[in-house]
Tab-separated table of C-alpha atoms in Angstrom:
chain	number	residue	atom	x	y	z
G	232	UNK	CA	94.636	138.561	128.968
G	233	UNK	CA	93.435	138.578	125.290
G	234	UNK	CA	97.181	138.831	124.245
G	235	UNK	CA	97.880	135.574	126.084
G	236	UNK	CA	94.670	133.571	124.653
G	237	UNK	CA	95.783	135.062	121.269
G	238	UNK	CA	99.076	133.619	121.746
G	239	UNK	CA	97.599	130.547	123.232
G	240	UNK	CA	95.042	130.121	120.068
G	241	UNK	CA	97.927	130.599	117.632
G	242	UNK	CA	100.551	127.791	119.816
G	243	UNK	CA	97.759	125.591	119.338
G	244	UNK	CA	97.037	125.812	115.974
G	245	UNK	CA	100.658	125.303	115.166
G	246	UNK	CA	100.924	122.352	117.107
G	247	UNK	CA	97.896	121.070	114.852
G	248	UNK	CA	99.810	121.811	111.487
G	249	UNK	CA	102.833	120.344	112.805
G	250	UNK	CA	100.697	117.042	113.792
G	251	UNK	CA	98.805	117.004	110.976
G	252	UNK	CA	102.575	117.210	108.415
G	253	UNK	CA	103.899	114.469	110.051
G	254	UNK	CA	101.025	112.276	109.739
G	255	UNK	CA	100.804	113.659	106.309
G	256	UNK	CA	104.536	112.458	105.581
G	257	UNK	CA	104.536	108.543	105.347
G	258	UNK	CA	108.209	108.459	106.913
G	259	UNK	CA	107.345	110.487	109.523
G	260	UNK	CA	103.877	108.958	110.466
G	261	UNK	CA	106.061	106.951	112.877
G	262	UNK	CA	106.133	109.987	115.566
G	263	UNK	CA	102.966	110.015	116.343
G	264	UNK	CA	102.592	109.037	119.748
G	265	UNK	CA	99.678	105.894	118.717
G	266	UNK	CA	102.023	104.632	115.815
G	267	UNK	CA	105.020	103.826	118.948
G	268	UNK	CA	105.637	100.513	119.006
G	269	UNK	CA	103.906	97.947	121.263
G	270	UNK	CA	106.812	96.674	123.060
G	271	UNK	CA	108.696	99.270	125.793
G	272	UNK	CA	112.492	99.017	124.157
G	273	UNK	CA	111.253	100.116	120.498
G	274	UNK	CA	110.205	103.626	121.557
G	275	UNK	CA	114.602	103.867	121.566
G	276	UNK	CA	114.898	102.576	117.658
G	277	UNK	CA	116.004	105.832	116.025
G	278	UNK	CA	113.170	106.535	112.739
G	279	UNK	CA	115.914	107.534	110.583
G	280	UNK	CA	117.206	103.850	111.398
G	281	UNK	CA	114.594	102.254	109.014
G	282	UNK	CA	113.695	102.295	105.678
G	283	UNK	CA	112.298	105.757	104.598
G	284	UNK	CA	109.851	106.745	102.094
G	285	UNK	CA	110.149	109.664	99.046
G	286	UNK	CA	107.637	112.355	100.877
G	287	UNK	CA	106.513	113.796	97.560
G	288	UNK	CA	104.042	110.207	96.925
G	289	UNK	CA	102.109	109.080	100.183
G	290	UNK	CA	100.944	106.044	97.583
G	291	UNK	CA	104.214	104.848	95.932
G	292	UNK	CA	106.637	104.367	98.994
G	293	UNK	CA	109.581	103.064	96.553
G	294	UNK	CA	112.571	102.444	100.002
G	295	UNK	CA	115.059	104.836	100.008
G	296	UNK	CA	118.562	103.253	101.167
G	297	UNK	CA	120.297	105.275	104.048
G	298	UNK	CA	123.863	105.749	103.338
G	299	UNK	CA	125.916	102.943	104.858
G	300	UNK	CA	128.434	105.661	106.440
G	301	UNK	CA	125.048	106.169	108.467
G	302	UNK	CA	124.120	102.675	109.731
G	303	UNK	CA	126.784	102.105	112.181
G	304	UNK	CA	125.880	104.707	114.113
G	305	UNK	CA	122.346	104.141	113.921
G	306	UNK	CA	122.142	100.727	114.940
G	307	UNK	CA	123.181	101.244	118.557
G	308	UNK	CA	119.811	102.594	119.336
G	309	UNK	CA	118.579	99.326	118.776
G	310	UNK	CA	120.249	98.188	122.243
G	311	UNK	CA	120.545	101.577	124.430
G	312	UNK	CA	117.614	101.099	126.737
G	313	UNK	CA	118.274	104.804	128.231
G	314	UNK	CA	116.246	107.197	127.217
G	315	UNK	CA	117.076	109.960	128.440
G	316	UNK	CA	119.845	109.480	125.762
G	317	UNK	CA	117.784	110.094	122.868
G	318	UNK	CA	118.425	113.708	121.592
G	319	UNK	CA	115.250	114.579	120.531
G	320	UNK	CA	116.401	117.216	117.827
G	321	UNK	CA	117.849	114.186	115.975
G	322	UNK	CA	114.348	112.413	116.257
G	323	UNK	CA	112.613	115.442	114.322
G	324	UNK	CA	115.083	115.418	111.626
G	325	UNK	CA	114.916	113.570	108.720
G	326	UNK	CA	117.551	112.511	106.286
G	327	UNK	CA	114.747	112.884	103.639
G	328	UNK	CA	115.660	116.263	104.223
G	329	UNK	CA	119.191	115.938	102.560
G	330	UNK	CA	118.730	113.205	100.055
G	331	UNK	CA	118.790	116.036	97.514
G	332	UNK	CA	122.532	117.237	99.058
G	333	UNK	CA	123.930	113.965	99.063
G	334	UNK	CA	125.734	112.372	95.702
G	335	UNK	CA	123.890	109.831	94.268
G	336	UNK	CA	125.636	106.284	95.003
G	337	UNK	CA	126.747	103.616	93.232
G	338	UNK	CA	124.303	100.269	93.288
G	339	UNK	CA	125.597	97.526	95.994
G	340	UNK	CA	127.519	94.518	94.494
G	341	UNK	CA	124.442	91.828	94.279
G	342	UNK	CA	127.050	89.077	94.917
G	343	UNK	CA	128.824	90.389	97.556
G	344	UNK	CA	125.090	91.372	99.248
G	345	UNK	CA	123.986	87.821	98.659
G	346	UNK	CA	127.187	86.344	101.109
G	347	UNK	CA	126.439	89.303	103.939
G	348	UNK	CA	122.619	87.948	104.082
G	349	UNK	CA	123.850	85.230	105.691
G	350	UNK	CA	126.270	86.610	107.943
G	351	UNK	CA	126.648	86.278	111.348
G	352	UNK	CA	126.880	89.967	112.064
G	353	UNK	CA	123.636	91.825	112.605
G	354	UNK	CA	125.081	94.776	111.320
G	355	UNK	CA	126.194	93.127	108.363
G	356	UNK	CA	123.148	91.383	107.534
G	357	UNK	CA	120.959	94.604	107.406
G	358	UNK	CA	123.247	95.951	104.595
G	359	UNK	CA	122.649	93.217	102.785
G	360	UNK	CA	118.662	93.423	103.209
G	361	UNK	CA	118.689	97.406	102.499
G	362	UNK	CA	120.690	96.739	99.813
G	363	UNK	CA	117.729	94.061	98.048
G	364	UNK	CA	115.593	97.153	98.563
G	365	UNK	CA	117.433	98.874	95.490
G	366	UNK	CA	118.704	95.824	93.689
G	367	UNK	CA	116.452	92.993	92.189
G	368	UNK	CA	117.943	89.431	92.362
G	369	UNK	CA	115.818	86.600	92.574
G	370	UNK	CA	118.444	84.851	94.667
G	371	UNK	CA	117.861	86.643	97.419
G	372	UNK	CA	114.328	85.708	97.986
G	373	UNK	CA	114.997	82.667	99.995
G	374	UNK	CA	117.439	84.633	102.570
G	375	UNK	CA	115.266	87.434	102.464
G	376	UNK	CA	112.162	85.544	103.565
G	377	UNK	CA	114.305	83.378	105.950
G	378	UNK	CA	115.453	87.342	107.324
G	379	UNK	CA	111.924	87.805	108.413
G	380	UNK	CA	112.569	85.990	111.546
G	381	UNK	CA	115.802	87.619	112.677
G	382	UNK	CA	116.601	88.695	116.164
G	383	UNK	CA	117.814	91.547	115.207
G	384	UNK	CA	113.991	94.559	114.331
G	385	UNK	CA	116.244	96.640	111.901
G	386	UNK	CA	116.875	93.258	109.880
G	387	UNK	CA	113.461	92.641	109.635
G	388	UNK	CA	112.034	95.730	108.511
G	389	UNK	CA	114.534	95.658	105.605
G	390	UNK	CA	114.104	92.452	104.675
G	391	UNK	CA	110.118	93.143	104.154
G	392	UNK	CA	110.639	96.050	102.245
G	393	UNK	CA	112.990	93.678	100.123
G	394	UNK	CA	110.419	91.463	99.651
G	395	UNK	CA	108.238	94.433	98.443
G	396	UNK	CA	110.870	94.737	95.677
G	397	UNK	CA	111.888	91.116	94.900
G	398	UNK	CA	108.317	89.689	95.107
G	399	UNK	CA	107.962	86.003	95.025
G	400	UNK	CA	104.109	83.708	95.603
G	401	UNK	CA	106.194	82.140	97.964
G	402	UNK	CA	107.103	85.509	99.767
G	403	UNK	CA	103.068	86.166	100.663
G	404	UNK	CA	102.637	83.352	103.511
G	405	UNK	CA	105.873	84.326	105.743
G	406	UNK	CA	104.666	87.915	104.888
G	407	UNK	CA	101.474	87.339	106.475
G	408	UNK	CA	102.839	85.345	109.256
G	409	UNK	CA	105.304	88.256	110.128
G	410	UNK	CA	102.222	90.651	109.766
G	411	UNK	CA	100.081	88.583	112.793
G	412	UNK	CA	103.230	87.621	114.944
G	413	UNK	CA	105.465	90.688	114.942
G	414	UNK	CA	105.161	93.079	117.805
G	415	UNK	CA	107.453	95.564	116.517
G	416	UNK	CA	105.047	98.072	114.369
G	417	UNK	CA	107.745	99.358	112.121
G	418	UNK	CA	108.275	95.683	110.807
G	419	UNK	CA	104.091	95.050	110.495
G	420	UNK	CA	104.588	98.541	108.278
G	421	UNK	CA	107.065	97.061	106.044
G	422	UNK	CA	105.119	93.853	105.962
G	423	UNK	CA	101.984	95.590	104.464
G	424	UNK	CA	103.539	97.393	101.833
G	425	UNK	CA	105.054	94.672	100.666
G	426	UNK	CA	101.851	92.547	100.857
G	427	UNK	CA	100.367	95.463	97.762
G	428	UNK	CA	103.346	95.290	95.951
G	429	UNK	CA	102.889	91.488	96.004
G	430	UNK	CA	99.408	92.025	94.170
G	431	UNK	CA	98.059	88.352	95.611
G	432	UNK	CA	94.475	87.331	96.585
G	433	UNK	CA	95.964	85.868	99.901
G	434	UNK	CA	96.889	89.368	100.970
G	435	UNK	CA	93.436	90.743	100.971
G	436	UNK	CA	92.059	89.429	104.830
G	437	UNK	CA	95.275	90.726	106.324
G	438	UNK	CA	95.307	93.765	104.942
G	439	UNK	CA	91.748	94.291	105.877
G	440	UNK	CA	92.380	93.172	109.118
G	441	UNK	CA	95.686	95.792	109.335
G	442	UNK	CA	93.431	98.719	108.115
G	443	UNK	CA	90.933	97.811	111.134
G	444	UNK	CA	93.200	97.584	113.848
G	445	UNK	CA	96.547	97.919	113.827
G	446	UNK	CA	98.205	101.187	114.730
G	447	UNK	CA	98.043	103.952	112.472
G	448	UNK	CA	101.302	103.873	110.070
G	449	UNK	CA	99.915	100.534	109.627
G	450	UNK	CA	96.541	101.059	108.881
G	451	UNK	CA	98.213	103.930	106.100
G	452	UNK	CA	99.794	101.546	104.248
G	453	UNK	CA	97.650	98.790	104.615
G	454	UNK	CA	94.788	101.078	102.874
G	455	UNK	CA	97.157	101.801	99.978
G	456	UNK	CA	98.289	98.385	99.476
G	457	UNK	CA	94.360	97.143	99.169
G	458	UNK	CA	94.568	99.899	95.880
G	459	UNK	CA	97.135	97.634	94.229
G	460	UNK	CA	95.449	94.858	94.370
G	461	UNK	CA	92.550	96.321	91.662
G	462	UNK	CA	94.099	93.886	88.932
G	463	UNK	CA	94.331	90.828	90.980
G	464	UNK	CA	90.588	90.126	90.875
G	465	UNK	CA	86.876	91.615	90.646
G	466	UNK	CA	85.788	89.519	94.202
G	467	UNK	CA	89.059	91.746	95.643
G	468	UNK	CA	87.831	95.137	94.435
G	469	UNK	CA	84.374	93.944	95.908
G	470	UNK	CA	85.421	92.789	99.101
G	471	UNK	CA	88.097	95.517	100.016
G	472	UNK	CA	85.774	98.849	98.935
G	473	UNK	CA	83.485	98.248	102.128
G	474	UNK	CA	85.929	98.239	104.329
G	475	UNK	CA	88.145	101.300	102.716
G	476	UNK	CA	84.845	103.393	102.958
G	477	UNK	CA	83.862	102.315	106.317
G	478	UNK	CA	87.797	103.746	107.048
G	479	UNK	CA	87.481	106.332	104.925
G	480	UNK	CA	84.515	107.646	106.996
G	481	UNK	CA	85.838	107.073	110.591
G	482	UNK	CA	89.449	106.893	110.878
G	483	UNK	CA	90.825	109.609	113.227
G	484	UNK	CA	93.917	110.289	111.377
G	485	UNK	CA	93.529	112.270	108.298
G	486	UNK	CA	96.255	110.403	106.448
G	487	UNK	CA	94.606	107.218	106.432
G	488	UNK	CA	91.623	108.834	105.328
G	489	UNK	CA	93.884	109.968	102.240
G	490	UNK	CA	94.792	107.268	101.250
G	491	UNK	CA	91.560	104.879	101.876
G	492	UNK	CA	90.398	107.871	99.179
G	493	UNK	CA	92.982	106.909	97.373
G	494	UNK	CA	92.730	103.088	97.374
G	495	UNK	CA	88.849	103.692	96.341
G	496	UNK	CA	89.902	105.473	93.175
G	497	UNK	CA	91.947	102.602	92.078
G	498	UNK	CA	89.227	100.236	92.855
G	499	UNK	CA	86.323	101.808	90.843
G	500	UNK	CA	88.279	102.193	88.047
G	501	UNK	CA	88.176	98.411	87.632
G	502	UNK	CA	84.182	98.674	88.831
G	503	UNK	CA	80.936	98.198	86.431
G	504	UNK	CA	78.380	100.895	87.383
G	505	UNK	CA	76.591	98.762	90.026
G	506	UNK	CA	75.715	98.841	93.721
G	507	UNK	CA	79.137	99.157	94.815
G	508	UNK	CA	80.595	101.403	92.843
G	509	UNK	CA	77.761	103.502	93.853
G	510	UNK	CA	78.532	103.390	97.568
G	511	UNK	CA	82.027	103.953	96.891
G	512	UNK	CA	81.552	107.227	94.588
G	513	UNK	CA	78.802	109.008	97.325
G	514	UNK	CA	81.425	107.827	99.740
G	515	UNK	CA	84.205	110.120	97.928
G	516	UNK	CA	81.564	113.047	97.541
G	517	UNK	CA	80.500	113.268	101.030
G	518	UNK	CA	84.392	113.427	102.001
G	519	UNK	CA	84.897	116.275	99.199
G	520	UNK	CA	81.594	117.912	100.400
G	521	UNK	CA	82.480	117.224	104.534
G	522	UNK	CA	85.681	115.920	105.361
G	523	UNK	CA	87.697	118.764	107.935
G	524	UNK	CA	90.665	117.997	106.128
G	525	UNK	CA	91.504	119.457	103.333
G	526	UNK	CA	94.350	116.890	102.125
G	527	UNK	CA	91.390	114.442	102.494
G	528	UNK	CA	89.257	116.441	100.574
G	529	UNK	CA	91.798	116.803	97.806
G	530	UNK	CA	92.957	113.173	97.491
G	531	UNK	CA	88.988	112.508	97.500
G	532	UNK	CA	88.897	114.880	94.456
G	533	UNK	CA	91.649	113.416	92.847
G	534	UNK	CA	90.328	110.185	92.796
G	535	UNK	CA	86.586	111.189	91.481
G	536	UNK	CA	88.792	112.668	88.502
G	537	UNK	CA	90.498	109.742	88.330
G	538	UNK	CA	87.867	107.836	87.625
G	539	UNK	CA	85.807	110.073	85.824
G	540	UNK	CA	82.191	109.562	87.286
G	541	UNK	CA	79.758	112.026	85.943
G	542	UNK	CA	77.744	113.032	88.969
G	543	UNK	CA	81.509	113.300	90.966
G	544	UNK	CA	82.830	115.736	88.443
G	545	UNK	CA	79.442	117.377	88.645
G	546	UNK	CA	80.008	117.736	92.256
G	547	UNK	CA	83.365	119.379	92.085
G	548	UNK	CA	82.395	121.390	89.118
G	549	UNK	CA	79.580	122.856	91.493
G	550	UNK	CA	81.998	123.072	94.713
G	551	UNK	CA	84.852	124.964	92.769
G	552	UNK	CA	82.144	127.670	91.237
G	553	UNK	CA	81.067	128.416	94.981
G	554	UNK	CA	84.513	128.868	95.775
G	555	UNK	CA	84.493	125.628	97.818
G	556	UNK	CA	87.269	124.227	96.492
């Protein structure tokens, strides 16, 4: 009997690590069964079909381009509404796993990409958007934010993280408008990181918004992409810390929490030592000093370096002599 709670106690705790990596790992974050996509056909859309994410920076999700050998295969997922066909050891594997195997490519022909954007081929059309995700060409910015719209989810989701890359003012209202219309929550994730990487004052209500209630890849990215947008204004840094703390506090996934502890220490390092910046650096020290996470708890540390507060390096000067840390 105590060998089989023992064995019981251990099962479980290895189901938590395993949980708590993939939430950890932006591309994976997708697995998790409250990320799944509203809408009933997009639990079949394979997660190695979209764009994926380098899993060594949780903060600087530069799109990785699948090989194109890969996408033909991939892209009947998009209409196999059987799921009992899914083979669910594919589903657990990533291709981030053998970037490092795989020769490094050649960069697609920018004029050849710009004639398959408007194709009539779905197929055909995504190459062309995953290929803007490498390549910058300010041509493309008109098809890509025409793209947003397309039937076709896998077109969409590449064509926001080409937007991310080739960012245009005139990119940020369609990229909002995709953020509140689309149901498909792999698209909303692409839509968010490109909103940061467009670094514009418009983007600051939806991204709050995102962080609040949208599933929780969303919410992940949407609390980085309120850290980019420290240089776009002081009222931003004032308006989006609240929020990011409030998050930081209360999320129930610890990789949101991350990066909310993140976004903070981008934030007050464009803060004056006022009310503000005061609520944001006890909120980073009660995280270091509570927080059951211990990602959390570093990324919380990280950022009270990062910004250098006396009483926060004080704190983890104190923690790390009692062994704490």
């Amino acid at each position: 009997m105590k060998r089989q709670q023992v064995v019981t106690t251990n099962l479980r705790e290895r189901q938590q690590v395993v949980t708590t990596n993939i939430l950890r790992h932006p591309s994976s974050v997708i697995r998790h069964p409250s990320s799944f996509i509203l809408h009933p056909s997009s639990v079949i859309l394979h997660p190695s079909s979209f764009i994926l994410h380098p899993p060594h920076s949780p903060r600087n999700p530069l799109p990785c381009l699948l090989r194109i050998n890969d996408i033909y295969g991939k892209i009947r997922f998009m209409y196999d509404r059987d799921l009992s066909a899914l083979n669910l050891d594919d589903e657990l594997d990533s291709p981030l796993d053998h970037l490092d195997e795989a020769p490094a490519a050649p960069k697609p022909d920018p004029e050849k990409m710009l004639l398959l954007l408007a194709s009539s081929v779905p197929e055909q059309r995504m190459i062309a958007t995953r290929a803007f995700c490498e390549i910058q060409d300010e041509r493309a910015i008109p098809h890509l934010i025409q793209l947003l719209s397309d039937p076709c989810p896998l077109v969409r989701v590449s064509a926001a993280y080409a937007l991310g890359r080739n960012t245009s003012p005139d990119a940020v209202e369609p990229l909002i408008d995709r953020l509140n219309l689309d149901w498909n929550g792999y698209v909303r994730k692409g839509v968010v990181w490109a909103l940061g990487n467009c670094a514009d004052r418009r983007a600051l209500e939806p991204l709050l918004e995102a962080l609040k209630t949208d599933i929780s890849a969303v919410r992940l990215w949407a609390a980085s992409s309120l850290g980019q947008l420290s240089n776009v204004g002081y009222d931003l840094v004032i308006s989006a810390i609240p929020p990011l703390i409030y998050s930081l506090r209360t999320d129930p996934i610890a990789a949101v929490r991350s990066n909310c502890a993140w976004a903070i220490g981008q934030l007050c390092r464009e803060l004056p030592s006022n009310v503000v910046y005061a609520g944001a650096i006890d909120s980073l020290i009660e995280v270091l000093e509570e927080d059951e996470d211990m990602g959390v708890r570093e990324d919380a540390k990280a950022s009270l370096l990062r910004v250098g507060d006396p009483r926060g390096l004080q704190i983890i000067e104190e923690l790390e002599l009692d062994g704490l840390l």
